[in-house]
Amino acid sequence: MLRLMFWSMARVPRFTQPMIAVGTALFFGYMMKRERRAVTGNLRQITGSRGLTLLWKVYRVFYSFSDFMVSYCYVPQASHEQLLSMLVNDENSAAIIDKHLSAGKGIILWTAHLGNPELASRLLEMHGRPVNIARVIEDQPAEKMLRDRMASERLKVVDLGRGAVATIELLQALRRNEIVAIQGDRVYHPRHSAEVSFFSKPAAFPLGPFLLSLVSGAPVLPGFVIREGWLRYRILSGDPIFPGGSGDDNADQRAALAQAVGFLEAQVSVHYDQWMNFFDFWPVNAHD
C-alpha cells in the first residue's frame, strides 16, 4: 500500500494532495482499528473531549499521518535549500545547536512522535556532522521501506534493541562531538524508565537520554518540527537541559526527564492532532 501511495503522490499535482489526503485519512482511520482505539483513548485523556468532537480530533490525527507519509516523497531527496523552503521559521534553533556543539561534547536532541521527526533529522544534517538516530529497528516491511528511503551518509540509525552496545555507540558519538537524536515518548526497556505526570496521569518515559547526558556532559535539547500547513513546518525548541550536579544521579535524571516531558505536554496540548502515538499511552484507558 505504501508503494502505491508513494507512486501515486509523486505523479499528481501537489495542490491536489491535501484534498486526496482527506480521503486517505478516512481510509487509514477505518483500516487501522487498533490504532484508532488507542488514539481515541489518548485524545480523551489529553483534551477531555467526548462524542463527535472527539471523533473529529481522532480524524485530524490520521490526516496528520497522511501528511507525514506523503513527506517521504519529498524529504529524503530534498536539498538543504528545499528543506529550508518547507519551514515557516527556524526559531533560531540552528544557532542554539551550533552553540552547544562548540563546547565539543555533542548534543542530544530529545524529540517525540510529534509533527515530522524525519524532517527534523534531515535538518540536523546541516550542522556538518553525523546525526545518530537512536531507535528500535523493527523488521516489518513497511518500517524497513521508510527507513531505507531516509538512508544517507550523514544519517546513522543506532538500534536501541542492542541494549548496552547501543548505549556505548551513542556515547562514543557524543564524544566525537556528533548529534544524537532520540524519540523520548516510547519505552522499550521498562527497567530504564520512570513515571512522571503527563496530562494529570502517571506515564512512563525512558531515562536513557538523560543518563547519556550525565555520562557525556552533553546537553539535552527538546525540540519538534510541527506541521503548519500541507508540507509546511515550524521548529519548536525548548530550553536546553544540562546534566545535573546534585550528586544524586537518579534524582538528576528524573528532574531532567520531568522538564523535557513538561515541554512535550505544552506542545501536545496545542498540537494534539500531530501526536502520532498509535498505542495506549496510559494503558488504563482501555478499562475506563
PDB file of C-alpha atoms in Angstrom:
ATOM      1  CA  MET A   1       0.000   0.000   0.000  1.00  0.00           C
ATOM      2  CA  LEU A   2       2.843   2.395   0.821  1.00  0.00           C
ATOM      3  CA  ARG A   3       4.464   1.743  -2.553  1.00  0.00           C
ATOM      4  CA  LEU A   4       1.200   2.612  -4.288  1.00  0.00           C
ATOM      5  CA  MET A   5       0.838   5.798  -2.245  1.00  0.00           C
ATOM      6  CA  PHE A   6       4.402   6.935  -2.982  1.00  0.00           C
ATOM      7  CA  TRP A   7       3.986   6.134  -6.664  1.00  0.00           C
ATOM      8  CA  SER A   8       0.675   7.993  -6.993  1.00  0.00           C
ATOM      9  CA  MET A   9       1.570  11.036  -4.874  1.00  0.00           C
ATOM     10  CA  ALA A  10       4.709  11.609  -6.932  1.00  0.00           C
ATOM     11  CA  ARG A  11       2.561  11.842 -10.066  1.00  0.00           C
ATOM     12  CA  VAL A  12      -0.289  14.133  -9.034  1.00  0.00           C
ATOM     13  CA  PRO A  13      -0.036  17.938  -8.749  1.00  0.00           C
ATOM     14  CA  ARG A  14       0.973  18.974  -5.262  1.00  0.00           C
ATOM     15  CA  PHE A  15      -2.025  21.284  -4.869  1.00  0.00           C
ATOM     16  CA  THR A  16      -4.335  18.255  -5.131  1.00  0.00           C
ATOM     17  CA  GLN A  17      -2.582  16.284  -2.386  1.00  0.00           C
ATOM     18  CA  PRO A  18      -4.366  17.883   0.606  1.00  0.00           C
ATOM     19  CA  MET A  19      -7.709  17.001  -0.970  1.00  0.00           C
ATOM     20  CA  ILE A  20      -6.566  13.427  -1.618  1.00  0.00           C
ATOM     21  CA  ALA A  21      -5.377  13.234   1.980  1.00  0.00           C
ATOM     22  CA  VAL A  22      -8.920  13.875   3.211  1.00  0.00           C
ATOM     23  CA  GLY A  23      -9.944  10.501   1.809  1.00  0.00           C
ATOM     24  CA  THR A  24      -6.638   8.853   2.692  1.00  0.00           C
ATOM     25  CA  ALA A  25      -7.069   9.847   6.342  1.00  0.00           C
ATOM     26  CA  LEU A  26     -10.543   8.303   6.382  1.00  0.00           C
ATOM     27  CA  PHE A  27      -9.102   5.126   4.893  1.00  0.00           C
ATOM     28  CA  PHE A  28      -6.265   4.887   7.412  1.00  0.00           C
ATOM     29  CA  GLY A  29      -8.604   5.693  10.287  1.00  0.00           C
ATOM     30  CA  TYR A  30     -11.034   2.968   9.232  1.00  0.00           C
ATOM     31  CA  MET A  31      -8.481   0.257   8.461  1.00  0.00           C
ATOM     32  CA  MET A  32      -6.199   0.838  11.479  1.00  0.00           C
ATOM     33  CA  LYS A  33      -8.793  -0.176  14.074  1.00  0.00           C
ATOM     34  CA  ARG A  34      -6.431  -0.952  16.940  1.00  0.00           C
ATOM     35  CA  GLU A  35      -4.517   2.279  16.357  1.00  0.00           C
ATOM     36  CA  ARG A  36      -7.771   4.243  16.124  1.00  0.00           C
ATOM     37  CA  ARG A  37      -8.887   2.936  19.514  1.00  0.00           C
ATOM     38  CA  ALA A  38      -5.542   3.890  21.024  1.00  0.00           C
ATOM     39  CA  VAL A  39      -5.654   7.413  19.570  1.00  0.00           C
ATOM     40  CA  THR A  40      -9.217   7.815  20.845  1.00  0.00           C
ATOM     41  CA  GLY A  41      -8.195   6.902  24.382  1.00  0.00           C
ATOM     42  CA  ASN A  42      -5.133   9.122  24.293  1.00  0.00           C
ATOM     43  CA  LEU A  43      -7.030  12.151  22.993  1.00  0.00           C
ATOM     44  CA  ARG A  44      -9.782  11.614  25.553  1.00  0.00           C
ATOM     45  CA  GLN A  45      -7.148  11.985  28.263  1.00  0.00           C
ATOM     46  CA  ILE A  46      -5.380  14.924  26.585  1.00  0.00           C
ATOM     47  CA  THR A  47      -8.368  17.014  25.523  1.00  0.00           C
ATOM     48  CA  GLY A  48     -11.241  15.773  27.698  1.00  0.00           C
ATOM     49  CA  SER A  49     -13.388  15.617  24.563  1.00  0.00           C
ATOM     50  CA  ARG A  50     -16.206  13.156  24.007  1.00  0.00           C
ATOM     51  CA  GLY A  51     -18.628  12.216  21.249  1.00  0.00           C
ATOM     52  CA  LEU A  52     -18.403  13.802  17.815  1.00  0.00           C
ATOM     53  CA  THR A  53     -15.829  16.349  18.976  1.00  0.00           C
ATOM     54  CA  LEU A  54     -13.500  13.530  19.986  1.00  0.00           C
ATOM     55  CA  LEU A  55     -14.160  11.674  16.726  1.00  0.00           C
ATOM     56  CA  TRP A  56     -13.206  14.785  14.735  1.00  0.00           C
ATOM     57  CA  LYS A  57      -9.966  15.149  16.699  1.00  0.00           C
ATOM     58  CA  VAL A  58      -9.116  11.495  16.068  1.00  0.00           C
ATOM     59  CA  TYR A  59      -9.678  12.050  12.350  1.00  0.00           C
ATOM     60  CA  ARG A  60      -7.269  15.007  12.435  1.00  0.00           C
ATOM     61  CA  VAL A  61      -4.524  12.731  13.795  1.00  0.00           C
ATOM     62  CA  PHE A  62      -4.930  10.463  10.776  1.00  0.00           C
ATOM     63  CA  TYR A  63      -4.871  13.500   8.484  1.00  0.00           C
ATOM     64  CA  SER A  64      -1.536  14.483  10.056  1.00  0.00           C
ATOM     65  CA  PHE A  65      -0.389  10.919   9.495  1.00  0.00           C
ATOM     66  CA  SER A  66      -1.245  11.281   5.789  1.00  0.00           C
ATOM     67  CA  ASP A  67       0.856  14.453   5.564  1.00  0.00           C
ATOM     68  CA  PHE A  68       3.699  12.647   7.341  1.00  0.00           C
ATOM     69  CA  MET A  69       3.573   9.721   4.900  1.00  0.00           C
ATOM     70  CA  VAL A  70       3.484  11.998   1.851  1.00  0.00           C
ATOM     71  CA  SER A  71       6.517  13.885   3.177  1.00  0.00           C
ATOM     72  CA  TYR A  72       8.541  10.731   2.437  1.00  0.00           C
ATOM     73  CA  CYS A  73       8.056  11.593  -1.246  1.00  0.00           C
ATOM     74  CA  TYR A  74       9.970  14.855  -0.787  1.00  0.00           C
ATOM     75  CA  VAL A  75      12.073  14.959   2.388  1.00  0.00           C
ATOM     76  CA  PRO A  76      14.586  12.121   1.704  1.00  0.00           C
ATOM     77  CA  GLN A  77      15.960  13.516  -1.567  1.00  0.00           C
ATOM     78  CA  ALA A  78      15.405  17.233  -0.881  1.00  0.00           C
ATOM     79  CA  SER A  79      18.381  19.597  -0.983  1.00  0.00           C
ATOM     80  CA  HIS A  80      19.124  21.786   2.032  1.00  0.00           C
ATOM     81  CA  GLU A  81      17.545  24.728   0.219  1.00  0.00           C
ATOM     82  CA  GLN A  82      14.389  22.728  -0.445  1.00  0.00           C
ATOM     83  CA  LEU A  83      14.227  21.589   3.168  1.00  0.00           C
ATOM     84  CA  LEU A  84      14.517  25.166   4.397  1.00  0.00           C
ATOM     85  CA  SER A  85      11.773  26.210   1.983  1.00  0.00           C
ATOM     86  CA  MET A  86       9.389  23.894   3.864  1.00  0.00           C
ATOM     87  CA  LEU A  87       9.915  25.892   7.074  1.00  0.00           C
ATOM     88  CA  VAL A  88       7.870  28.908   8.073  1.00  0.00           C
ATOM     89  CA  ASN A  89      10.561  29.800  10.630  1.00  0.00           C
ATOM     90  CA  ASP A  90      13.577  28.255  12.312  1.00  0.00           C
ATOM     91  CA  GLU A  91      13.130  29.590  15.894  1.00  0.00           C
ATOM     92  CA  ASN A  92      16.894  30.264  15.913  1.00  0.00           C
ATOM     93  CA  SER A  93      17.317  26.569  16.686  1.00  0.00           C
ATOM     94  CA  ALA A  94      20.245  26.143  14.288  1.00  0.00           C
ATOM     95  CA  ALA A  95      22.263  28.757  16.175  1.00  0.00           C
ATOM     96  CA  ILE A  96      21.373  27.125  19.503  1.00  0.00           C
ATOM     97  CA  ILE A  97      22.574  23.718  18.313  1.00  0.00           C
ATOM     98  CA  ASP A  98      25.792  25.161  16.873  1.00  0.00           C
ATOM     99  CA  LYS A  99      26.453  26.992  20.134  1.00  0.00           C
ATOM    100  CA  HIS A 100      26.268  23.807  22.177  1.00  0.00           C
ATOM    101  CA  LEU A 101      28.271  21.807  19.641  1.00  0.00           C
ATOM    102  CA  SER A 102      31.055  24.368  20.014  1.00  0.00           C
ATOM    103  CA  ALA A 103      31.588  23.031  23.546  1.00  0.00           C
ATOM    104  CA  GLY A 104      32.811  19.775  21.993  1.00  0.00           C
ATOM    105  CA  LYS A 105      30.580  17.381  23.935  1.00  0.00           C
ATOM    106  CA  GLY A 106      27.955  16.727  21.285  1.00  0.00           C
ATOM    107  CA  ILE A 107      24.250  17.320  21.765  1.00  0.00           C
ATOM    108  CA  ILE A 108      21.238  15.109  22.431  1.00  0.00           C
ATOM    109  CA  LEU A 109      18.059  16.077  20.581  1.00  0.00           C
ATOM    110  CA  TRP A 110      15.060  14.845  22.582  1.00  0.00           C
ATOM    111  CA  THR A 111      12.091  14.558  20.284  1.00  0.00           C
ATOM    112  CA  ALA A 112       8.854  12.563  20.078  1.00  0.00           C
ATOM    113  CA  HIS A 113       6.268  11.126  17.705  1.00  0.00           C
ATOM    114  CA  LEU A 114       5.028  14.675  17.246  1.00  0.00           C
ATOM    115  CA  GLY A 115       4.967  16.513  13.932  1.00  0.00           C
ATOM    116  CA  ASN A 116       7.592  15.325  11.467  1.00  0.00           C
ATOM    117  CA  PRO A 117      10.686  13.833  13.151  1.00  0.00           C
ATOM    118  CA  GLU A 118      12.082  12.649   9.795  1.00  0.00           C
ATOM    119  CA  LEU A 119      12.268  16.233   8.511  1.00  0.00           C
ATOM    120  CA  ALA A 120      13.931  17.149  11.809  1.00  0.00           C
ATOM    121  CA  SER A 121      16.639  14.540  11.220  1.00  0.00           C
ATOM    122  CA  ARG A 122      17.337  15.902   7.739  1.00  0.00           C
ATOM    123  CA  LEU A 123      17.581  19.446   9.095  1.00  0.00           C
ATOM    124  CA  LEU A 124      20.152  18.253  11.629  1.00  0.00           C
ATOM    125  CA  GLU A 125      22.423  17.221   8.753  1.00  0.00           C
ATOM    126  CA  MET A 126      23.029  20.901   8.016  1.00  0.00           C
ATOM    127  CA  HIS A 127      25.289  21.174  11.049  1.00  0.00           C
ATOM    128  CA  GLY A 128      28.004  19.367   9.112  1.00  0.00           C
ATOM    129  CA  ARG A 129      28.467  16.327  11.301  1.00  0.00           C
ATOM    130  CA  PRO A 130      26.955  12.833  11.588  1.00  0.00           C
ATOM    131  CA  VAL A 131      23.456  12.501  13.030  1.00  0.00           C
ATOM    132  CA  ASN A 132      22.865   9.343  15.075  1.00  0.00           C
ATOM    133  CA  ILE A 133      19.171   8.382  15.172  1.00  0.00           C
ATOM    134  CA  ALA A 134      18.511   6.174  18.188  1.00  0.00           C
ATOM    135  CA  ARG A 135      15.518   3.894  17.726  1.00  0.00           C
ATOM    136  CA  VAL A 136      14.477   0.271  17.937  1.00  0.00           C
ATOM    137  CA  ILE A 137      14.781  -1.252  14.468  1.00  0.00           C
ATOM    138  CA  GLU A 138      11.763  -3.340  13.517  1.00  0.00           C
ATOM    139  CA  ASP A 139      11.745  -5.918  10.737  1.00  0.00           C
ATOM    140  CA  GLN A 140       8.310  -5.038   9.418  1.00  0.00           C
ATOM    141  CA  PRO A 141       8.399  -4.435   5.633  1.00  0.00           C
ATOM    142  CA  ALA A 142       6.695  -1.021   5.842  1.00  0.00           C
ATOM    143  CA  GLU A 143       9.059   0.235   8.539  1.00  0.00           C
ATOM    144  CA  LYS A 144      12.071  -1.022   6.582  1.00  0.00           C
ATOM    145  CA  MET A 145      10.832   0.705   3.412  1.00  0.00           C
ATOM    146  CA  LEU A 146      10.521   4.048   5.223  1.00  0.00           C
ATOM    147  CA  ARG A 147      13.920   3.632   6.865  1.00  0.00           C
ATOM    148  CA  ASP A 148      15.548   2.844   3.517  1.00  0.00           C
ATOM    149  CA  ARG A 149      14.019   5.970   1.953  1.00  0.00           C
ATOM    150  CA  MET A 150      15.646   8.135   4.650  1.00  0.00           C
ATOM    151  CA  ALA A 151      19.073   6.481   4.457  1.00  0.00           C
ATOM    152  CA  SER A 152      22.002   8.808   3.782  1.00  0.00           C
ATOM    153  CA  GLU A 153      25.702   9.154   4.515  1.00  0.00           C
ATOM    154  CA  ARG A 154      25.126  11.618   7.338  1.00  0.00           C
ATOM    155  CA  LEU A 155      22.203   9.804   8.998  1.00  0.00           C
ATOM    156  CA  LYS A 156      23.106   6.717  11.011  1.00  0.00           C
ATOM    157  CA  VAL A 157      20.496   4.582  12.761  1.00  0.00           C
ATOM    158  CA  VAL A 158      21.585   3.120  16.102  1.00  0.00           C
ATOM    159  CA  ASP A 159      19.430   0.154  17.125  1.00  0.00           C
ATOM    160  CA  LEU A 160      18.347   0.565  20.745  1.00  0.00           C
ATOM    161  CA  GLY A 161      17.359  -3.092  20.693  1.00  0.00           C
ATOM    162  CA  ARG A 162      21.059  -3.925  21.157  1.00  0.00           C
ATOM    163  CA  GLY A 163      20.962  -2.616  24.730  1.00  0.00           C
ATOM    164  CA  ALA A 164      24.343  -1.725  26.237  1.00  0.00           C
ATOM    165  CA  VAL A 165      26.097  -1.953  22.847  1.00  0.00           C
ATOM    166  CA  ALA A 166      23.833   0.800  21.506  1.00  0.00           C
ATOM    167  CA  THR A 167      24.449   2.934  24.605  1.00  0.00           C
ATOM    168  CA  ILE A 168      28.214   2.685  24.146  1.00  0.00           C
ATOM    169  CA  GLU A 169      27.866   3.549  20.469  1.00  0.00           C
ATOM    170  CA  LEU A 170      25.823   6.662  21.282  1.00  0.00           C
ATOM    171  CA  LEU A 171      28.270   7.704  23.988  1.00  0.00           C
ATOM    172  CA  GLN A 172      31.159   7.385  21.541  1.00  0.00           C
ATOM    173  CA  ALA A 173      29.248   9.506  19.026  1.00  0.00           C
ATOM    174  CA  LEU A 174      28.808  12.267  21.604  1.00  0.00           C
ATOM    175  CA  ARG A 175      32.496  12.135  22.485  1.00  0.00           C
ATOM    176  CA  ARG A 176      33.193  12.709  18.768  1.00  0.00           C
ATOM    177  CA  ASN A 177      31.022  15.841  19.119  1.00  0.00           C
ATOM    178  CA  GLU A 178      28.266  14.370  16.958  1.00  0.00           C
ATOM    179  CA  ILE A 179      24.491  14.752  17.190  1.00  0.00           C
ATOM    180  CA  VAL A 180      22.305  12.116  18.834  1.00  0.00           C
ATOM    181  CA  ALA A 181      18.542  12.232  18.257  1.00  0.00           C
ATOM    182  CA  ILE A 182      16.195  10.167  20.419  1.00  0.00           C
ATOM    183  CA  GLN A 183      12.411   9.945  20.448  1.00  0.00           C
ATOM    184  CA  GLY A 184      11.629  10.201  24.137  1.00  0.00           C
ATOM    185  CA  ASP A 185       7.969   9.155  24.222  1.00  0.00           C
ATOM    186  CA  ARG A 186       8.350   5.393  23.734  1.00  0.00           C
ATOM    187  CA  VAL A 187       9.596   2.970  26.411  1.00  0.00           C
ATOM    188  CA  TYR A 188      11.395  -0.091  25.072  1.00  0.00           C
ATOM    189  CA  HIS A 189      13.255  -1.076  28.256  1.00  0.00           C
ATOM    190  CA  PRO A 190      10.935  -0.660  31.284  1.00  0.00           C
ATOM    191  CA  ARG A 191      13.804  -1.057  33.760  1.00  0.00           C
ATOM    192  CA  HIS A 192      15.361   2.125  32.367  1.00  0.00           C
ATOM    193  CA  SER A 193      12.262   4.307  32.591  1.00  0.00           C
ATOM    194  CA  ALA A 194      10.432   6.429  35.127  1.00  0.00           C
ATOM    195  CA  GLU A 195       6.885   7.624  35.580  1.00  0.00           C
ATOM    196  CA  VAL A 196       6.093  11.332  35.597  1.00  0.00           C
ATOM    197  CA  SER A 197       2.818  13.199  35.429  1.00  0.00           C
ATOM    198  CA  PHE A 198       1.638  13.697  31.852  1.00  0.00           C
ATOM    199  CA  PHE A 199      -1.769  15.275  31.349  1.00  0.00           C
ATOM    200  CA  SER A 200      -2.621  14.626  35.006  1.00  0.00           C
ATOM    201  CA  LYS A 201      -1.828  10.894  34.927  1.00  0.00           C
ATOM    202  CA  PRO A 202       1.406   8.997  35.571  1.00  0.00           C
ATOM    203  CA  ALA A 203       3.063   7.875  32.335  1.00  0.00           C
ATOM    204  CA  ALA A 204       6.328   6.073  31.680  1.00  0.00           C
ATOM    205  CA  PHE A 205       9.160   7.685  29.724  1.00  0.00           C
ATOM    206  CA  PRO A 206      12.711   6.422  29.046  1.00  0.00           C
ATOM    207  CA  LEU A 207      15.566   7.726  31.177  1.00  0.00           C
ATOM    208  CA  GLY A 208      18.261   6.767  28.655  1.00  0.00           C
ATOM    209  CA  PRO A 209      18.753  10.228  27.081  1.00  0.00           C
ATOM    210  CA  PHE A 210      19.388  11.777  30.486  1.00  0.00           C
ATOM    211  CA  LEU A 211      21.772   9.033  31.563  1.00  0.00           C
ATOM    212  CA  LEU A 212      23.723   9.701  28.345  1.00  0.00           C
ATOM    213  CA  SER A 213      23.755  13.380  29.247  1.00  0.00           C
ATOM    214  CA  LEU A 214      25.121  12.711  32.728  1.00  0.00           C
ATOM    215  CA  VAL A 215      27.873  10.426  31.465  1.00  0.00           C
ATOM    216  CA  SER A 216      28.895  12.502  28.439  1.00  0.00           C
ATOM    217  CA  GLY A 217      28.264  16.050  29.658  1.00  0.00           C
ATOM    218  CA  ALA A 218      26.185  16.747  26.530  1.00  0.00           C
ATOM    219  CA  PRO A 219      23.064  18.868  26.993  1.00  0.00           C
ATOM    220  CA  VAL A 220      19.600  17.568  26.079  1.00  0.00           C
ATOM    221  CA  LEU A 221      17.617  19.863  23.773  1.00  0.00           C
ATOM    222  CA  PRO A 222      13.883  19.129  23.453  1.00  0.00           C
ATOM    223  CA  GLY A 223      12.563  20.008  20.024  1.00  0.00           C
ATOM    224  CA  PHE A 224       9.892  19.164  17.455  1.00  0.00           C
ATOM    225  CA  VAL A 225       9.069  20.030  13.850  1.00  0.00           C
ATOM    226  CA  ILE A 226       5.360  20.871  13.762  1.00  0.00           C
ATOM    227  CA  ARG A 227       3.132  20.918  10.674  1.00  0.00           C
ATOM    228  CA  GLU A 228       1.770  24.418   9.914  1.00  0.00           C
ATOM    229  CA  GLY A 229       0.136  23.522   6.600  1.00  0.00           C
ATOM    230  CA  TRP A 230       0.455  20.903   3.893  1.00  0.00           C
ATOM    231  CA  LEU A 231       4.191  20.115   3.782  1.00  0.00           C
ATOM    232  CA  ARG A 232       4.876  23.331   5.712  1.00  0.00           C
ATOM    233  CA  TYR A 233       6.531  23.145   9.121  1.00  0.00           C
ATOM    234  CA  ARG A 234       7.697  25.120  12.158  1.00  0.00           C
ATOM    235  CA  ILE A 235      10.574  24.252  14.500  1.00  0.00           C
ATOM    236  CA  LEU A 236       9.788  24.408  18.211  1.00  0.00           C
ATOM    237  CA  SER A 237      12.709  24.232  20.657  1.00  0.00           C
ATOM    238  CA  GLY A 238      12.653  24.009  24.428  1.00  0.00           C
ATOM    239  CA  ASP A 239      15.288  25.169  26.875  1.00  0.00           C
ATOM    240  CA  PRO A 240      18.466  23.056  26.909  1.00  0.00           C
ATOM    241  CA  ILE A 241      18.676  20.673  29.850  1.00  0.00           C
ATOM    242  CA  PHE A 242      22.166  20.377  31.284  1.00  0.00           C
ATOM    243  CA  PRO A 243      23.486  17.427  33.308  1.00  0.00           C
ATOM    244  CA  GLY A 244      22.565  17.806  36.960  1.00  0.00           C
ATOM    245  CA  GLY A 245      25.166  18.303  39.642  1.00  0.00           C
ATOM    246  CA  SER A 246      23.272  17.493  42.840  1.00  0.00           C
ATOM    247  CA  GLY A 247      25.303  14.352  43.492  1.00  0.00           C
ATOM    248  CA  ASP A 248      22.200  12.177  43.215  1.00  0.00           C
ATOM    249  CA  ASP A 249      22.270  10.815  39.667  1.00  0.00           C
ATOM    250  CA  ASN A 250      18.807   9.209  39.891  1.00  0.00           C
ATOM    251  CA  ALA A 251      17.209  12.411  41.110  1.00  0.00           C
ATOM    252  CA  ASP A 252      19.022  14.438  38.444  1.00  0.00           C
ATOM    253  CA  GLN A 253      17.797  12.139  35.671  1.00  0.00           C
ATOM    254  CA  ARG A 254      14.205  12.281  36.895  1.00  0.00           C
ATOM    255  CA  ALA A 255      14.297  16.060  37.221  1.00  0.00           C
ATOM    256  CA  ALA A 256      15.653  16.384  33.678  1.00  0.00           C
ATOM    257  CA  LEU A 257      13.001  13.979  32.389  1.00  0.00           C
ATOM    258  CA  ALA A 258      10.249  15.974  34.098  1.00  0.00           C
ATOM    259  CA  GLN A 259      11.489  19.164  32.424  1.00  0.00           C
ATOM    260  CA  ALA A 260      11.503  17.556  28.954  1.00  0.00           C
ATOM    261  CA  VAL A 261       8.082  15.969  29.472  1.00  0.00           C
ATOM    262  CA  GLY A 262       6.717  19.325  30.603  1.00  0.00           C
ATOM    263  CA  PHE A 263       7.772  20.828  27.263  1.00  0.00           C
ATOM    264  CA  LEU A 264       6.223  17.895  25.384  1.00  0.00           C
ATOM    265  CA  GLU A 265       2.954  18.288  27.286  1.00  0.00           C
ATOM    266  CA  ALA A 266       2.814  22.005  26.484  1.00  0.00           C
ATOM    267  CA  GLN A 267       3.213  21.279  22.768  1.00  0.00           C
ATOM    268  CA  VAL A 268       0.859  18.283  22.636  1.00  0.00           C
ATOM    269  CA  SER A 269      -1.848  20.308  24.372  1.00  0.00           C
ATOM    270  CA  VAL A 270      -1.791  22.652  21.351  1.00  0.00           C
ATOM    271  CA  HIS A 271      -0.800  20.230  18.583  1.00  0.00           C
ATOM    272  CA  TYR A 272      -2.615  17.118  19.841  1.00  0.00           C
ATOM    273  CA  ASP A 273      -3.624  16.266  16.281  1.00  0.00           C
ATOM    274  CA  GLN A 274       0.052  15.740  15.400  1.00  0.00           C
ATOM    275  CA  TRP A 275       0.949  13.394  18.259  1.00  0.00           C
ATOM    276  CA  MET A 276       1.069  10.139  16.302  1.00  0.00           C
ATOM    277  CA  ASN A 277       1.386   7.641  19.123  1.00  0.00           C
ATOM    278  CA  PHE A 278      -0.750   4.753  17.934  1.00  0.00           C
ATOM    279  CA  PHE A 279      -0.814   2.755  21.163  1.00  0.00           C
ATOM    280  CA  ASP A 280      -2.409   3.241  24.596  1.00  0.00           C
ATOM    281  CA  PHE A 281      -0.079   5.713  26.259  1.00  0.00           C
ATOM    282  CA  TRP A 282      -1.983   5.306  29.506  1.00  0.00           C
ATOM    283  CA  PRO A 283      -2.920   1.597  29.373  1.00  0.00           C
ATOM    284  CA  VAL A 284      -5.642   2.030  31.981  1.00  0.00           C
ATOM    285  CA  ASN A 285      -7.574   3.963  29.323  1.00  0.00           C
ATOM    286  CA  ALA A 286      -8.547   0.641  27.857  1.00  0.00           C
ATOM    287  CA  HIS A 287     -10.570  -0.027  31.044  1.00  0.00           C
ATOM    288  CA  ASP A 288     -12.040   3.457  31.619  1.00  0.00           C
TER     289      ASP A 288
END
